[in-house]
Amino acid sequence: MRYLITGISGFVAGHYLEYIFSKNHTIKVIGLDIKEPSLDFIDKKYKKRIIFFKRKLQDKNFLIKIIKKYKPDFVIHFASFSSVAESWHKPQKCFLNNINIFLNLVEALKIAHSKAKILSIGSSEEYGVVSKKDLPLRENNPLNPSNPYSVSRVSQEQISRLYAKGYGLNIICTRSFNHLGPRQSDRFVISSLVRQLVEMKGKKKKVICGNLDIIRDFIDVRDVIRAYDLLLAKGKAGEVYNVCSGEGVRIKEILDMLKKELKINPVVQIDKKLIRPVDNPIIIGSPAKLQKQTAFKPKYNLYMSLKDIIKWWDRRIG
Amino acid sequence: MRYLITGISGFVAGHYLEYIFSKNHTIKVIGLDIKEPSLDFIDKKYKKRIIFFKRKLQDKNFLIKIIKKYKPDFVIHFASFSSVAESWHKPQKCFLNNINIFLNLVEALKIAHSKAKILSIGSSEEYGVVSKKDLPLRENNPLNPSNPYSVSRVSQEQISRLYAKGYGLNIICTRSFNHLGPRQSDRFVISSLVRQLVEMKGKKKKVICGNLDIIRDFIDVRDVIRAYDLLLAKGKAGEVYNVCSGEGVRIKEILDMLKKELKINPVVQIDKKLIRPVDNPIIIGSPAKLQKQTAFKPKYNLYMSLKDIIKWWDRRIG
């Protein structure tokens, strides 16, 4: 079995690689990214099974060549511009990465007559600002994207549906909710909070953050990638699935959990630069469709995730 | 009063220019396009009031410079990739023109702190395949874009709303339904049918066309541009308005009207290349919101439009 994985150097791709190699030792992975993957956490014997190409996905002809040569059974498109906050500052870059490049990929798959199962990863941000009565969000809830990032994700999903319906590509879409887990960049809130608190340890006593009042549905990256794997096996082409925990939690509550766990009580300083022009106060998803289709059950609760993230930052900088 | 008009060489822009000069002789127009506008139909004394720049809209810095220098009161973004059929064949080009370039424009307006009223022109295609019970389509109907062109238009509208809400840009959006009128390219169905029938006149007796069974809401371009002008004066920022007639007509009926008018009875040949991978069988819009906000009333009925289009092709090739 051959996997084509774009954005293979990223946070989620790393966890996905660990998982699929643990399940099947004989798979082959073709990985694409603009930067070399570190893969320290992957067993040596598996690393040999990864063929890596350092290439921009703007190069459609290269994509066609790769797909024709390796005929992947599965394509997972992890490559993306994934920060909501940055999308306000660099909307062009966001659209280039999330629309133009995705279009290149599905065009290449169409031209190469690929029969691969394709996973197109979207975001809970596509729902935008929602009213309480719509919670938890189901896949048929209207989309009301309220930042450049989520506009680009809506387009990606719409393109996926077109290519499934119009050209028979076997694309399955997700709307994945907020990830957390070890190895996530500290550009994201939970990882940033943990890092700041772990760094503190008796030193500076100030934690800098954005809006602590927003409520999000966090799901551990290790559960996310298991859901992806199940969707590739059992998802329906042209359909969209929420990947979420079904539970909403306020960022402030997470900060409180961390303070308690680390026995630390810093001053909280709000950085205005981290507040977005338009923000969604509350996002909670319904995993009902995913569960029904794939019998998915998460393995990590929030507390377990936070402990693992603390452990990871502790090892890195402690 | 200064107008910045992108895509000034196009079909709709031409009609809009005629109209605004007829209303106000002292306006100034800054026009952008990748090709020189012909403007044969514009009075010489008005042509002098148009400053034309032959430039790609990919050049954001140029846009900022132009906006800072001329401080337009109105910005009308006509530049676009406007063919649904071609968007299936050239999706990348479609997205580049309708998303990346639009984003450049609003970014430039934001950076230049422009106070201009901006018209972002979208399409009835954004509604996608709809069920009969939803007709006529109102602005709050869910969007279900079913071709690359309409996906790009949905993004454009979503970007418009973000920049209105997040940055206070004064953007008004339209969902404009099928245009018809003199000077339209024969890449569009009505113009193509009229051209073929006018060319016929006793010669070849075969008309080539795509799906004749689809129902569309056609509105004369001269009514469209009047609606645009009213929306610039009276539309609300961040809002979307259908620009349509409210009447659905089957392409086959139009062909029958033309046959009768021209007293000609050709064989009809369906060209498979003109059939789209996914097509919307029926689109009819509700102009209620536009009428309520602007008191707009169309001046042309379908028969008047068709006669003028026949006259125009007759002069050109008759």
XYZ file of C-alpha atoms in Angstrom:
636
model
C 0.000 0.000 0.000
C 1.301 3.399 -0.987
C 0.521 6.700 0.708
C 1.138 10.094 -0.842
C 1.398 12.613 1.978
C 1.691 16.338 1.341
C 3.012 18.539 4.124
C 4.829 15.517 5.545
C 7.043 17.692 7.779
C 4.091 19.034 9.727
C 2.739 18.335 13.185
C -0.283 16.226 12.199
C 1.553 14.336 9.427
C 4.195 13.256 11.955
C 1.580 11.719 14.219
C -0.139 10.121 11.260
C 3.126 8.508 10.097
C 3.788 7.043 13.543
C 0.304 5.597 13.533
C 0.201 4.033 10.075
C 3.633 2.433 10.476
C 2.546 0.981 13.813
C -0.429 -0.592 12.045
C 1.299 -1.861 8.917
C 5.062 -2.340 8.569
C 5.110 -2.822 4.827
C 3.560 0.400 3.569
C 5.447 2.852 1.395
C 5.138 6.603 1.861
C 5.814 9.289 -0.715
C 6.224 12.532 1.184
C 6.182 16.094 -0.145
C 7.049 19.290 1.674
C 8.999 22.488 1.251
C 11.132 21.583 4.229
C 12.848 18.323 5.195
C 10.880 16.327 7.818
C 12.792 15.710 11.059
C 11.132 12.343 11.850
C 13.274 11.780 14.981
C 10.262 10.043 16.436
C 9.991 7.500 13.593
C 11.772 4.129 13.904
C 14.827 3.801 11.649
C 13.450 0.758 9.839
C 10.384 2.746 8.850
C 12.254 5.832 7.744
C 13.667 3.787 4.862
C 10.127 3.296 3.630
C 9.636 7.032 3.152
C 10.611 8.614 -0.152
C 10.848 12.355 0.366
C 10.718 15.085 -2.272
C 11.477 18.663 -1.316
C 9.179 20.435 -3.721
C 6.606 23.189 -3.906
C 3.123 21.967 -4.705
C 2.771 24.829 -7.179
C 4.528 22.494 -9.609
C 1.571 20.632 -11.103
C 3.611 18.731 -13.662
C 5.758 17.318 -10.911
C 2.619 16.201 -9.053
C 1.290 14.470 -12.166
C 4.632 12.680 -12.633
C 4.749 11.524 -9.006
C 1.150 10.283 -9.061
C 1.628 8.443 -12.355
C 4.880 6.861 -11.158
C 3.893 5.757 -7.652
C 0.131 5.258 -8.136
C -0.725 5.965 -4.483
C -3.642 4.107 -2.902
C -4.153 6.942 -0.427
C -3.502 10.649 -0.676
C -3.546 12.736 2.483
C -3.291 16.452 1.938
C -1.764 17.854 5.116
C 0.056 20.734 3.420
C -1.695 23.947 4.322
C -1.567 27.413 5.734
C -3.103 26.576 9.098
C -3.119 29.634 11.343
C -6.291 31.692 11.619
C -4.450 34.627 13.187
C -1.782 34.742 10.466
C -4.409 34.533 7.736
C -5.511 38.090 8.595
C -1.974 39.341 8.079
C -1.065 37.227 5.054
C -4.327 36.451 3.258
C -2.635 36.048 -0.116
C -0.243 33.442 1.190
C -3.151 31.679 2.888
C -5.172 31.480 -0.336
C -2.207 30.414 -2.403
C -1.573 27.503 -0.046
C -5.097 26.417 0.672
C -6.835 26.960 -2.645
C -4.424 27.198 -5.547
C -2.247 24.362 -4.326
C -5.164 22.128 -3.456
C -6.583 22.713 -6.913
C -3.230 21.709 -8.399
C -3.338 18.481 -6.465
C -6.852 17.445 -7.507
C -6.171 18.497 -11.109
C -3.044 16.329 -11.091
C -5.025 13.398 -9.641
C -7.680 13.869 -12.310
C -5.165 14.074 -15.137
C -3.310 11.002 -13.844
C -6.655 9.103 -13.626
C -5.871 8.280 -10.009
C -8.141 5.872 -8.176
C -6.677 6.873 -4.809
C -8.745 7.579 -1.753
C -8.075 11.202 -0.951
C -8.464 12.986 2.353
C -9.133 16.720 2.132
C -8.728 18.265 5.561
C -10.942 21.206 6.427
C -11.657 23.065 9.603
C -14.310 23.789 12.210
C -13.589 27.436 11.401
C -15.704 26.960 8.280
C -18.837 27.236 10.433
C -17.832 30.733 11.517
C -19.736 32.682 14.131
C -22.685 30.501 15.115
C -25.622 30.941 17.424
C -25.983 28.819 20.555
C -29.048 27.040 19.208
C -26.898 25.488 16.431
C -24.551 23.758 18.875
C -23.180 21.171 18.639
C -22.449 21.883 15.001
C -23.552 19.271 12.511
C -22.253 18.952 8.981
C -25.435 20.386 7.455
C -25.189 23.596 9.477
C -24.759 26.620 7.187
C -21.167 27.767 6.716
C -20.358 31.349 7.611
C -16.563 31.629 7.455
C -15.339 34.684 9.321
C -11.628 34.878 8.613
C -9.480 34.449 5.479
C -8.288 31.026 6.631
C -11.794 29.623 6.866
C -12.859 31.169 3.560
C -10.015 29.244 1.959
C -11.084 26.022 3.701
C -14.667 26.406 2.485
C -13.348 26.739 -1.053
C -11.197 23.668 -0.639
C -14.209 21.668 0.498
C -16.353 22.973 -2.352
C -13.645 22.083 -4.854
C -13.464 18.604 -3.314
C -17.170 18.091 -3.802
C -16.964 19.270 -7.415
C -14.130 16.905 -8.232
C -15.914 14.010 -6.496
C -19.176 14.685 -8.292
C -17.935 16.034 -11.622
C -14.895 13.802 -12.155
C -15.417 10.820 -9.844
C -12.377 11.503 -7.663
C -12.638 9.570 -4.412
C -12.307 12.543 -2.059
C -13.460 12.528 1.549
C -13.573 15.842 3.411
C -13.182 16.619 7.068
C -13.960 19.609 9.186
C -11.368 19.078 11.872
C -11.716 20.952 15.138
C -8.920 22.396 17.279
C -6.028 19.990 17.668
C -3.788 19.730 20.652
C -0.967 17.341 21.469
C 2.783 16.975 21.840
C 4.999 18.540 19.143
C 2.450 21.234 18.159
C 4.006 24.616 17.386
C 3.648 27.312 20.025
C 1.946 29.504 17.425
C -1.164 27.674 18.652
C -2.733 28.650 21.947
C -2.494 25.489 24.073
C 1.086 24.791 23.084
C 1.958 28.434 23.720
C 0.369 28.404 27.187
C 2.087 25.170 28.196
C 5.437 26.385 26.928
C 5.175 29.663 28.814
C 4.156 27.921 32.032
C 6.847 25.235 31.759
C 9.483 27.899 31.055
C 8.335 29.811 34.096
C 9.280 27.431 36.867
C 10.157 30.022 39.449
C 11.355 32.542 36.877
C 9.203 35.135 35.095
C 5.627 35.118 36.288
C 3.715 36.500 33.333
C 1.820 34.573 30.692
C 0.946 36.343 27.443
C -2.139 35.293 25.549
C -5.037 36.361 23.353
C -8.762 36.048 23.982
C -9.213 33.602 26.893
C -12.999 33.665 26.723
C -13.463 31.812 23.480
C -14.781 28.261 23.669
C -13.326 25.615 21.383
C -13.714 21.909 20.783
C -10.217 20.482 21.281
C -9.273 17.000 20.172
C -5.923 15.285 20.598
C -3.924 15.017 17.383
C -3.480 11.300 18.033
C -7.247 10.893 17.947
C -7.482 13.141 14.901
C -5.162 10.972 12.840
C -6.991 7.806 13.894
C -10.205 9.405 12.667
C -8.468 10.252 9.368
C -7.374 6.674 8.943
C -10.893 5.416 9.624
C -12.328 7.907 7.142
C -9.937 6.740 4.439
C -11.181 3.200 5.054
C -14.880 3.858 5.563
C -15.729 7.441 4.544
C -17.969 8.214 1.561
C -16.586 10.155 -1.404
C -17.906 13.715 -1.650
C -19.055 13.688 1.978
C -17.859 15.917 4.824
C -17.213 14.720 8.379
C -16.619 16.707 11.550
C -13.530 15.479 13.396
C -14.081 16.701 16.944
C -14.608 15.668 20.556
C -18.120 17.051 20.948
C -17.030 18.979 24.069
C -16.486 22.724 24.316
C -13.936 24.191 26.697
C -13.018 27.796 27.405
C -9.308 28.628 26.924
C -9.385 30.127 30.402
C -10.376 26.750 31.872
C -7.418 25.131 30.152
C -5.119 27.795 31.567
C -6.564 27.064 35.019
C -5.976 23.316 34.571
C -2.379 24.016 33.569
C -1.790 26.388 36.490
C -3.081 23.751 38.878
C -1.105 20.919 37.293
C 2.127 22.947 37.293
C 1.428 24.593 40.671
C 2.097 28.044 39.291
C 0.074 31.248 39.398
C 1.321 33.827 36.882
C -0.081 37.219 35.947
C -2.096 36.973 32.739
C -1.356 39.629 30.124
C -3.583 39.971 27.053
C -1.635 40.816 23.888
C -3.840 42.851 21.564
C -1.912 41.572 18.554
C -3.308 38.134 19.333
C -6.921 39.349 19.168
C -8.489 38.862 15.746
C -10.568 41.347 13.762
C -13.515 38.936 13.828
C -13.568 36.071 16.292
C -15.978 33.210 16.905
C -16.927 33.160 20.573
C -17.895 29.501 20.602
C -17.291 26.433 18.445
C -18.393 22.948 19.458
C -18.855 20.158 16.940
C -20.991 17.058 16.769
C -18.976 13.912 16.006
C -22.208 11.943 15.405
C -21.742 11.502 11.644
C -18.119 10.408 12.037
C -19.088 7.970 14.795
C -21.943 6.531 12.799
C -19.850 6.017 9.678
C -16.645 4.747 11.298
C -17.409 3.791 14.936
C -14.682 6.237 15.959
C -14.058 6.778 19.676
C -11.409 9.198 21.023
C -8.715 7.717 23.299
C -7.489 10.911 24.959
C -9.356 13.252 27.243
C -8.242 16.856 27.707
C -6.351 16.140 30.911
C -4.339 13.317 29.314
C -3.484 15.530 26.351
C -2.341 18.414 28.539
C -0.102 16.136 30.639
C 1.573 14.814 27.481
C 2.091 18.313 26.112
C 3.628 19.419 29.427
C 5.923 16.380 29.324
C 6.977 17.235 25.779
C 7.778 20.895 26.488
C 9.494 19.849 29.697
C 11.834 17.539 27.767
C 12.487 20.221 25.155
C 13.192 23.243 27.298
C 12.966 22.135 30.944
C -16.350 62.137 -8.619
C -13.790 59.505 -9.442
C -14.459 55.904 -10.443
C -11.861 53.156 -10.393
C -13.019 50.446 -12.782
C -11.198 47.137 -13.127
C -11.797 45.078 -16.251
C -12.733 48.271 -18.080
C -12.400 46.600 -21.495
C -15.167 44.113 -20.790
C -18.764 43.840 -21.926
C -20.474 45.006 -18.726
C -17.929 47.765 -18.006
C -18.588 49.231 -21.456
C -22.304 49.511 -20.790
C -21.612 50.923 -17.335
C -19.339 53.629 -18.766
C -21.967 54.685 -21.307
C -24.474 54.952 -18.499
C -22.455 56.917 -15.949
C -21.220 59.448 -18.528
C -24.811 59.955 -19.685
C -25.751 60.763 -16.101
C -22.808 62.961 -15.135
C -20.493 64.642 -17.637
C -17.828 65.650 -15.155
C -16.787 62.345 -13.665
C -13.297 60.964 -14.010
C -12.624 57.277 -14.625
C -9.458 55.357 -13.832
C -9.602 52.148 -15.840
C -7.516 49.012 -15.467
C -7.349 46.016 -17.764
C -4.871 43.683 -19.405
C -6.134 44.755 -22.798
C -6.863 48.192 -24.229
C -10.604 49.074 -24.201
C -12.080 49.772 -27.650
C -14.726 52.290 -26.452
C -15.978 53.040 -29.996
C -19.368 53.507 -28.446
C -18.207 56.217 -26.027
C -18.446 59.876 -27.064
C -15.064 61.485 -27.799
C -15.524 64.182 -25.177
C -15.966 61.486 -22.505
C -13.046 59.356 -23.639
C -10.742 62.155 -22.523
C -12.049 61.674 -19.014
C -10.799 58.081 -18.864
C -7.253 57.401 -17.670
C -6.330 53.894 -18.722
C -3.588 51.687 -17.292
C -2.712 48.431 -19.017
C -1.706 46.412 -15.974
C -2.208 43.053 -14.352
C -4.071 43.225 -11.063
C -1.535 40.804 -9.597
C 0.564 43.896 -8.985
C -0.641 44.923 -5.536
C 1.864 47.756 -5.111
C 0.629 49.340 -8.307
C -2.950 49.119 -7.021
C -1.973 50.796 -3.747
C -0.224 53.567 -5.664
C -3.210 54.167 -7.945
C -5.692 54.201 -5.066
C -3.533 56.588 -3.016
C -3.000 58.875 -5.985
C -6.538 59.102 -7.373
C -8.552 58.457 -4.183
C -11.566 56.990 -6.032
C -15.047 57.574 -4.615
C -16.304 54.383 -6.253
C -14.548 51.145 -7.121
C -16.267 48.710 -9.449
C -14.528 45.396 -9.817
C -15.555 44.071 -13.233
C -12.307 42.213 -13.907
C -13.010 38.502 -13.648
C -12.889 35.095 -15.176
C -16.550 34.902 -16.111
C -17.259 31.684 -17.998
C -18.689 28.725 -16.108
C -17.853 26.325 -18.940
C -14.231 27.448 -19.170
C -13.798 27.229 -15.405
C -13.976 23.430 -15.671
C -11.109 23.441 -18.162
C -8.986 26.160 -16.549
C -9.818 26.118 -12.839
C -6.433 27.518 -11.830
C -6.819 30.521 -14.084
C -10.344 31.022 -12.769
C -9.201 31.041 -9.138
C -6.247 33.277 -9.832
C -8.543 35.860 -11.422
C -11.507 35.661 -9.100
C -9.892 35.092 -5.719
C -6.226 36.072 -5.665
C -6.754 39.237 -7.664
C -9.827 40.280 -5.734
C -7.911 39.798 -2.509
C -5.142 42.021 -3.894
C -7.673 44.716 -4.608
C -9.290 44.743 -1.158
C -5.883 44.512 0.525
C -4.752 47.520 -1.495
C -7.918 49.431 -0.548
C -7.355 48.550 3.103
C -3.696 49.564 3.046
C -4.541 52.835 1.270
C -7.271 53.541 3.907
C -9.750 54.018 1.081
C -13.209 55.293 1.928
C -14.542 54.315 -1.507
C -17.816 52.545 -2.050
C -16.860 49.238 -3.612
C -18.992 46.943 -5.738
C -18.031 43.260 -5.635
C -19.869 41.442 -8.398
C -20.872 37.855 -7.745
C -23.090 35.414 -9.557
C -26.363 33.514 -9.371
C -24.194 30.434 -9.910
C -23.253 30.693 -6.240
C -26.625 29.129 -5.348
C -25.737 25.989 -7.294
C -28.194 23.186 -7.882
C -31.342 24.160 -6.006
C -34.667 22.482 -5.385
C -37.872 23.882 -6.847
C -39.233 24.802 -3.418
C -36.389 27.327 -3.005
C -37.387 29.327 -6.103
C -37.191 32.222 -6.588
C -33.830 32.338 -4.863
C -33.449 34.809 -2.057
C -30.157 36.035 -0.661
C -30.446 33.934 2.498
C -30.797 30.697 0.529
C -27.877 28.333 1.276
C -25.066 28.454 -1.280
C -24.118 25.218 -2.986
C -21.675 26.169 -5.748
C -21.382 23.409 -8.320
C -18.596 24.504 -10.651
C -15.143 26.059 -10.150
C -16.382 29.467 -11.293
C -19.062 29.645 -8.626
C -16.744 28.336 -5.903
C -14.479 31.273 -6.686
C -17.416 33.707 -6.555
C -18.510 32.411 -3.166
C -14.993 33.019 -1.883
C -15.000 36.513 -3.311
C -18.244 37.278 -1.503
C -16.973 35.805 1.754
C -13.790 37.866 1.484
C -15.934 40.949 0.862
C -17.911 40.339 4.021
C -14.723 39.845 6.050
C -13.207 43.078 4.814
C -16.446 44.959 5.439
C -16.828 43.574 8.940
C -13.204 43.191 9.993
C -11.723 46.317 8.385
C -14.684 48.591 7.707
C -14.309 48.602 3.910
C -17.477 49.859 2.278
C -18.106 46.826 0.065
C -21.470 45.934 -1.427
C -21.892 42.512 -3.025
C -24.128 41.356 -5.835
C -25.218 37.983 -7.071
C -25.852 38.898 -10.664
C -27.919 36.555 -12.802
C -27.410 35.756 -16.493
C -26.758 38.862 -18.545
C -27.730 39.363 -22.129
C -27.408 42.348 -24.413
C -25.609 43.837 -27.418
C -21.806 43.448 -27.523
C -21.722 40.276 -25.383
C -19.173 37.705 -26.527
C -20.494 34.666 -28.360
C -18.887 32.469 -25.710
C -22.210 33.032 -23.929
C -25.252 31.128 -25.054
C -27.695 33.841 -26.149
C -25.081 35.770 -28.083
C -23.896 32.531 -29.672
C -27.418 31.547 -30.744
C -28.185 34.965 -32.214
C -24.878 35.073 -34.061
C -25.418 31.627 -35.562
C -28.956 32.466 -36.649
C -28.012 35.855 -38.070
C -25.116 34.283 -39.981
C -27.463 31.688 -41.384
C -29.733 33.810 -43.535
C -30.326 31.231 -46.216
C -26.907 29.630 -45.824
C -26.009 26.810 -43.439
C -29.018 25.525 -41.545
C -27.497 24.077 -38.392
C -27.236 25.679 -34.993
C -24.776 24.244 -32.481
C -25.518 24.537 -28.798
C -25.229 22.968 -25.350
C -27.999 21.990 -22.954
C -31.203 23.703 -24.151
C -33.287 22.480 -21.237
C -31.729 24.580 -18.497
C -33.769 27.454 -17.140
C -32.050 30.740 -16.348
C -32.999 34.189 -15.127
C -31.763 36.547 -17.855
C -31.459 40.265 -17.335
C -30.354 42.854 -19.858
C -26.871 44.204 -19.220
C -28.262 47.750 -19.428
C -30.546 46.956 -16.510
C -27.705 45.235 -14.679
C -25.494 48.299 -14.748
C -28.344 50.546 -13.614
C -28.820 48.207 -10.651
C -25.081 48.463 -9.914
C -25.246 52.213 -9.942
C -28.220 52.193 -7.580
C -26.437 49.783 -5.246
C -23.389 52.042 -5.099
C -25.685 54.864 -4.061
C -28.036 52.993 -1.740
C -26.644 49.527 -0.962
C -25.504 48.562 2.546
C -21.869 47.611 3.166
C -21.333 43.900 3.791
C -24.726 43.023 2.280
C -25.449 40.887 -0.772
C -28.074 41.688 -3.402
C -29.458 39.532 -6.208
C -29.415 41.368 -9.524
C -31.992 39.520 -11.592
C -35.305 39.791 -13.422
C -37.255 37.335 -11.270
C -38.307 35.396 -14.386
C -37.003 31.997 -15.488
C -36.812 31.081 -19.145
C -35.672 27.873 -20.827
C -32.858 28.335 -23.375
C -35.018 26.379 -25.819
C -37.757 29.019 -25.545
C -35.258 31.719 -26.390
C -34.106 29.735 -29.413
C -37.765 29.447 -30.483
C -38.279 33.209 -30.082
C -35.189 33.835 -32.204
C -36.272 31.368 -34.898
C -39.631 33.066 -35.098
C -38.191 36.567 -35.131
C -35.644 35.703 -37.843
C -38.045 33.430 -39.747
C -35.551 30.614 -39.864
C -35.805 26.933 -38.879
C -32.395 25.287 -38.545
C -31.442 21.804 -37.378
C -30.298 21.880 -33.744
C -27.097 20.020 -32.981
C -25.999 19.471 -29.371
C -22.234 19.755 -28.892
C -21.152 17.517 -26.025
C -18.188 19.765 -25.333
C -20.674 22.449 -24.307
C -22.286 20.205 -21.679
C -20.802 20.685 -18.209
C -19.760 18.000 -15.728
C -22.319 19.325 -13.228
C -25.095 21.627 -14.382
C -27.840 23.467 -12.556
C -31.165 22.667 -14.240
C -32.923 25.781 -12.996
C -31.931 29.161 -11.605
C -34.429 31.940 -10.929
C -33.714 34.796 -8.545
C -35.808 37.062 -6.403
C -35.050 40.764 -6.946
C -37.128 41.682 -3.850
C -34.194 42.796 -1.681
C -32.687 44.893 -4.488
C -36.092 46.472 -5.227
C -36.739 47.216 -1.583
C -33.334 48.814 -1.043
C -33.056 50.773 -4.299
C -36.506 50.895 -5.943
C -34.901 49.301 -9.001
C -37.135 48.420 -11.964
C -35.821 46.785 -15.170
C -36.385 48.663 -18.435
C -35.901 45.817 -20.902
C -37.972 42.693 -21.326
C -36.530 39.586 -22.985
C -38.023 40.379 -26.380
C -36.554 43.900 -26.419
C -33.136 42.534 -25.454
C -33.177 39.861 -28.142
C -34.143 42.378 -30.845
C -31.228 44.614 -29.860
C -28.803 41.701 -29.861
C -30.019 40.651 -33.319
C -29.549 44.231 -34.519
C -26.017 44.297 -33.131
C -24.921 41.014 -34.728
C -26.645 42.039 -37.934
C -24.562 45.214 -38.100
C -21.368 43.318 -37.272
C -21.614 40.363 -39.632
C -24.838 40.787 -41.624
